[in-house]
Amino acid sequence: MTRIPGHDRDIIEQAMYLPMVLTVLEKDRLIIDKAPFKLKEPYLNLVEETIRVVQKDLKVVKNNMRKGNMKVQQIGHDEAFTMYSFLYKGFEEQHNYFNPRIRNKVHELMEYYLYKRFKEAPPK
């Protein structure tokens, strides 16, 4: 049973997922930069602007975590699961996340930041 309220858990999970989104976007930016596009600048601009928006949101998440006395740390992983330690107001909890679930959530966030953010509310 978790002691972490749903809203705070969403913040902690954002602190897990947003750095992964940034990593994917940075790698994609390098690939686009080296790809033989005739007009690569629009693609690069889209990815770079998306990186800036994700960084801004990550800064807000980190500030919320600091204010709420929350921390998250990856403590291990294997082929199927990744284990995280959540520190919440003096309590520590360990949570296992199924790797395909992490990948799906990062995929969902990528879609949101690349084009859905212009149309809808952010995913939780």
Coordinates of N, CA and C in Angstrom, one line a residue:
M1 N 0.9 -1.2 0.0 CA 0.0 0.0 0.0 C 0.9 1.2 0.0
T2 N 0.6 2.1 -0.9 CA 1.4 3.3 -1.0 C 0.9 4.5 -0.1
R3 N 1.8 5.2 0.5 CA 1.4 6.4 1.3 C 1.4 7.7 0.5
I4 N 1.7 7.5 -0.8 CA 1.9 8.7 -1.6 C 0.5 9.0 -2.3
P5 N 0.0 10.2 -2.1 CA -1.3 10.5 -2.8 C -1.1 10.5 -4.3
G6 N -2.2 10.3 -5.0 CA -2.2 10.2 -6.5 C -1.5 11.4 -7.2
H7 N -1.9 12.6 -6.7 CA -1.3 13.8 -7.4 C 0.2 13.9 -7.2
D8 N 0.7 13.6 -6.0 CA 2.1 13.6 -5.8 C 2.8 12.5 -6.5
R9 N 2.2 11.3 -6.6 CA 2.7 10.2 -7.4 C 2.9 10.6 -8.9
D10 N 1.9 11.3 -9.4 CA 1.9 11.8 -10.8 C 3.2 12.7 -11.0
I11 N 3.4 13.5 -10.0 CA 4.6 14.4 -10.1 C 5.9 13.6 -10.1
I12 N 6.0 12.6 -9.2 CA 7.2 11.7 -9.2 C 7.3 11.0 -10.5
E13 N 6.3 10.5 -11.0 CA 6.4 9.7 -12.3 C 6.8 10.7 -13.4
Q14 N 6.3 11.9 -13.4 CA 6.8 12.9 -14.4 C 8.3 13.1 -14.3
A15 N 8.8 13.1 -13.1 CA 10.2 13.2 -12.9 C 11.0 12.0 -13.4
M16 N 10.3 10.9 -13.5 CA 11.0 9.7 -14.1 C 10.9 9.7 -15.6
Y17 N 9.7 10.1 -16.1 CA 9.5 10.0 -17.6 C 10.1 11.1 -18.4
L18 N 10.0 12.4 -17.9 CA 10.5 13.5 -18.7 C 11.9 13.5 -19.1
P19 N 12.8 13.0 -18.2 CA 14.2 12.9 -18.7 C 14.4 11.9 -19.8
M20 N 13.6 10.8 -19.7 CA 13.6 9.8 -20.8 C 13.1 10.4 -22.1
V21 N 12.1 11.3 -22.1 CA 11.6 11.9 -23.3 C 12.7 12.8 -23.8
L22 N 13.4 13.6 -23.0 CA 14.5 14.4 -23.4 C 15.6 13.6 -24.1
T23 N 15.9 12.5 -23.5 CA 17.0 11.6 -24.1 C 16.6 11.2 -25.5
V24 N 15.4 10.8 -25.7 CA 14.9 10.3 -27.0 C 14.9 11.5 -28.0
L25 N 14.4 12.7 -27.6 CA 14.4 13.8 -28.4 C 15.8 14.3 -28.8
E26 N 16.8 14.2 -27.9 CA 18.2 14.6 -28.2 C 18.8 13.7 -29.2
K27 N 18.5 12.4 -29.1 CA 19.0 11.4 -30.0 C 18.4 11.6 -31.4
D28 N 17.1 11.9 -31.4 CA 16.4 12.1 -32.7 C 16.9 13.4 -33.3
R29 N 17.2 14.4 -32.6 CA 17.7 15.6 -33.1 C 19.1 15.4 -33.8
L30 N 19.9 14.5 -33.2 CA 21.2 14.2 -33.9 C 21.0 13.4 -35.2
I31 N 20.0 12.5 -35.1 CA 19.7 11.7 -36.3 C 19.2 12.6 -37.5
I32 N 18.3 13.5 -37.1 CA 17.7 14.4 -38.1 C 18.8 15.3 -38.7
D33 N 19.7 15.8 -37.8 CA 20.8 16.6 -38.3 C 21.7 16.0 -39.3
K34 N 21.9 14.6 -39.1 CA 22.7 13.9 -40.0 C 22.0 13.3 -41.2
A35 N 20.7 13.3 -41.2 CA 19.9 12.7 -42.3 C 19.9 13.6 -43.5
P36 N 19.8 12.9 -44.7 CA 19.8 13.6 -45.9 C 18.5 14.3 -46.3
F37 N 17.9 15.0 -45.4 CA 16.6 15.7 -45.8 C 17.0 16.9 -46.7
K38 N 16.0 17.2 -47.6 CA 16.2 18.4 -48.4 C 16.0 19.7 -47.6
L39 N 15.0 19.6 -46.7 CA 14.7 20.7 -45.8 C 14.7 20.2 -44.4
K40 N 15.8 20.1 -43.7 CA 15.8 19.6 -42.4 C 15.5 20.6 -41.3
E41 N 15.6 21.9 -41.6 CA 15.4 22.9 -40.6 C 14.0 22.9 -39.9
P42 N 12.9 22.6 -40.7 CA 11.6 22.6 -40.0 C 11.6 21.4 -39.0
Y43 N 12.2 20.3 -39.3 CA 12.2 19.1 -38.4 C 13.0 19.5 -37.2
L44 N 14.2 20.0 -37.4 CA 15.1 20.4 -36.3 C 14.4 21.4 -35.4
N45 N 13.7 22.4 -36.0 CA 13.0 23.4 -35.2 C 11.9 22.8 -34.3
L46 N 11.2 21.9 -34.9 CA 10.1 21.2 -34.1 C 10.7 20.4 -33.0
V47 N 11.8 19.7 -33.2 CA 12.4 18.9 -32.1 C 13.0 19.8 -31.1
E48 N 13.7 20.8 -31.5 CA 14.3 21.7 -30.6 C 13.3 22.5 -29.7
E49 N 12.2 22.9 -30.3 CA 11.2 23.6 -29.6 C 10.5 22.7 -28.6
T50 N 10.3 21.4 -29.0 CA 9.8 20.4 -28.1 C 10.7 20.1 -26.9
I51 N 12.0 20.1 -27.2 CA 13.0 19.9 -26.1 C 12.9 21.1 -25.1
R52 N 12.7 22.3 -25.6 CA 12.6 23.4 -24.7 C 11.4 23.3 -23.8
V53 N 10.3 22.9 -24.4 CA 9.0 22.8 -23.7 C 9.1 21.7 -22.6
V54 N 9.7 20.6 -23.0 CA 9.9 19.5 -22.0 C 10.8 19.9 -20.9
Q55 N 11.9 20.6 -21.2 CA 12.8 21.1 -20.2 C 12.1 22.1 -19.2
K56 N 11.3 22.9 -19.8 CA 10.5 23.9 -18.9 C 9.6 23.1 -18.0
D57 N 8.9 22.1 -18.5 CA 8.0 21.3 -17.7 C 8.7 20.5 -16.7
L58 N 9.9 20.0 -17.0 CA 10.7 19.2 -16.1 C 11.2 20.1 -14.9
K59 N 11.5 21.4 -15.3 CA 11.9 22.3 -14.2 C 10.8 22.5 -13.2
V60 N 9.6 22.7 -13.7 CA 8.4 22.8 -12.8 C 8.2 21.6 -12.0
V61 N 8.4 20.4 -12.6 CA 8.3 19.2 -11.8 C 9.3 19.1 -10.7
K62 N 10.6 19.4 -11.0 CA 11.6 19.4 -10.1 C 11.4 20.4 -8.9
N63 N 10.9 21.6 -9.2 CA 10.5 22.5 -8.2 C 9.4 22.0 -7.3
N64 N 8.4 21.4 -7.9 CA 7.3 20.8 -7.1 C 7.8 19.7 -6.2
M65 N 8.8 18.9 -6.7 CA 9.3 17.8 -5.9 C 10.1 18.4 -4.7
R66 N 10.9 19.4 -5.0 CA 11.7 20.0 -3.9 C 10.8 20.6 -2.9
K67 N 9.7 21.3 -3.3 CA 8.8 21.9 -2.3 C 8.0 20.8 -1.6
G68 N 7.7 19.7 -2.2 CA 7.0 18.6 -1.6 C 7.8 17.6 -0.9
N69 N 9.1 17.9 -0.8 CA 10.1 16.9 -0.1 C 10.0 15.5 -0.8
M70 N 10.1 15.5 -2.1 CA 10.0 14.2 -2.8 C 11.3 14.0 -3.6
K71 N 11.7 12.7 -3.8 CA 12.8 12.4 -4.6 C 12.5 11.0 -5.3
V72 N 13.1 10.8 -6.4 CA 13.0 9.5 -7.1 C 14.3 9.1 -7.6
Q73 N 14.6 7.8 -7.5 CA 15.9 7.3 -7.9 C 15.8 5.9 -8.5
Q74 N 16.4 5.7 -9.6 CA 16.4 4.3 -10.2 C 17.4 3.5 -9.4
I75 N 16.9 2.4 -8.9 CA 17.8 1.6 -8.1 C 18.2 0.2 -8.7
G76 N 17.5 -0.1 -9.8 CA 17.9 -1.4 -10.5 C 17.0 -1.6 -11.7
H77 N 17.4 -2.5 -12.5 CA 16.6 -2.9 -13.6 C 17.1 -4.3 -14.2
D78 N 16.1 -5.0 -14.8 CA 16.5 -6.2 -15.5 C 15.7 -6.2 -16.9
E79 N 15.6 -7.3 -17.5 CA 14.9 -7.4 -18.8 C 13.5 -6.9 -18.8
A80 N 12.8 -7.2 -17.7 CA 11.4 -6.9 -17.6 C 10.9 -5.7 -16.8
F81 N 11.7 -5.4 -15.7 CA 11.3 -4.4 -14.8 C 12.4 -3.4 -14.5
T82 N 12.0 -2.2 -14.1 CA 12.9 -1.2 -13.6 C 12.4 -0.8 -12.2
M83 N 13.3 -0.8 -11.2 CA 12.9 -0.5 -9.8 C 13.3 0.9 -9.5
Y84 N 12.4 1.6 -8.9 CA 12.6 3.0 -8.4 C 12.4 3.1 -6.9
S85 N 13.1 4.0 -6.3 CA 12.9 4.3 -4.9 C 12.3 5.7 -4.9
F86 N 11.1 5.8 -4.2 CA 10.5 7.1 -4.0 C 10.7 7.5 -2.6
L87 N 11.2 8.7 -2.4 CA 11.3 9.3 -1.1 C 10.3 10.4 -1.0
Y88 N 9.3 10.2 0.0 CA 8.2 11.1 0.1 C 8.0 11.5 1.5
K89 N 8.4 12.8 1.8 CA 8.2 13.3 3.1 C 8.7 12.4 4.2
G90 N 10.0 11.9 4.0 CA 10.6 11.1 5.0 C 10.4 9.6 4.9
F91 N 9.4 9.2 4.1 CA 9.2 7.8 3.9 C 9.8 7.3 2.6
E92 N 10.2 6.1 2.5 CA 10.8 5.5 1.3 C 9.9 4.3 0.9
E93 N 9.6 4.3 -0.4 CA 8.9 3.2 -1.0 C 9.6 2.8 -2.3
Q94 N 9.6 1.5 -2.5 CA 10.2 1.0 -3.8 C 9.0 0.5 -4.7
H95 N 9.2 0.8 -5.9 CA 8.1 0.5 -6.9 C 8.8 -0.1 -8.1
N96 N 8.2 -1.2 -8.6 CA 8.7 -1.8 -9.9 C 7.8 -1.4 -11.0
Y97 N 8.4 -1.0 -12.1 CA 7.7 -0.6 -13.3 C 8.0 -1.6 -14.4
F98 N 7.0 -2.1 -15.1 CA 7.2 -3.0 -16.2 C 7.8 -2.1 -17.4
N99 N 8.9 -2.6 -17.9 CA 9.6 -1.8 -19.0 C 8.7 -1.4 -20.2
P100 N 7.9 -2.4 -20.7 CA 7.0 -1.9 -21.7 C 6.0 -0.8 -21.3
R101 N 5.6 -0.8 -20.0 CA 4.8 0.3 -19.6 C 5.5 1.6 -19.6
I102 N 6.8 1.6 -19.2 CA 7.6 2.8 -19.3 C 7.8 3.3 -20.7
R103 N 8.0 2.3 -21.6 CA 8.2 2.7 -23.0 C 6.9 3.3 -23.6
N104 N 5.7 2.7 -23.2 CA 4.5 3.2 -23.7 C 4.2 4.6 -23.2
K105 N 4.5 4.8 -21.9 CA 4.3 6.1 -21.3 C 5.2 7.2 -22.0
V106 N 6.4 6.8 -22.2 CA 7.3 7.8 -22.9 C 6.8 8.0 -24.3
H107 N 6.3 7.0 -25.0 CA 5.7 7.2 -26.3 C 4.5 8.1 -26.3
E108 N 3.6 7.9 -25.3 CA 2.5 8.8 -25.1 C 2.9 10.3 -24.8
L109 N 3.9 10.4 -24.0 CA 4.4 11.8 -23.7 C 5.1 12.4 -25.0
M110 N 5.8 11.6 -25.8 CA 6.4 12.1 -27.0 C 5.3 12.6 -27.9
E111 N 4.2 11.8 -28.1 CA 3.1 12.3 -28.9 C 2.5 13.6 -28.4
Y112 N 2.3 13.6 -27.1 CA 1.7 14.8 -26.6 C 2.6 16.1 -26.9
Y113 N 3.9 15.9 -26.6 CA 4.8 17.1 -26.7 C 5.0 17.5 -28.2
L114 N 5.0 16.5 -29.1 CA 5.3 16.8 -30.5 C 4.1 17.4 -31.2
Y115 N 2.9 17.0 -30.9 CA 1.8 17.5 -31.6 C 0.5 17.6 -30.8
K116 N 0.2 16.8 -29.9 CA -1.1 16.8 -29.2 C -1.2 18.0 -28.2
R117 N 0.0 18.5 -27.8 CA -0.1 19.6 -26.8 C -0.8 20.9 -27.4
F118 N -0.9 20.9 -28.7 CA -1.5 22.0 -29.3 C -3.0 21.9 -29.3
K119 N -3.5 20.6 -28.9 CA -4.9 20.3 -29.0 C -5.6 19.9 -27.7
E120 N -4.8 19.4 -26.8 CA -5.5 18.8 -25.6 C -4.6 19.0 -24.3
A121 N -5.2 18.6 -23.2 CA -4.6 18.7 -21.9 C -3.5 17.6 -21.8
P122 N -2.5 17.8 -20.9 CA -1.4 16.9 -20.8 C -1.9 15.6 -20.1
P123 N -1.2 14.4 -20.5 CA -1.5 13.2 -19.9 C -1.0 13.1 -18.4
K124 N -1.6 12.3 -17.6 CA -1.2 12.1 -16.2 C -0.3 11.0 -16.1

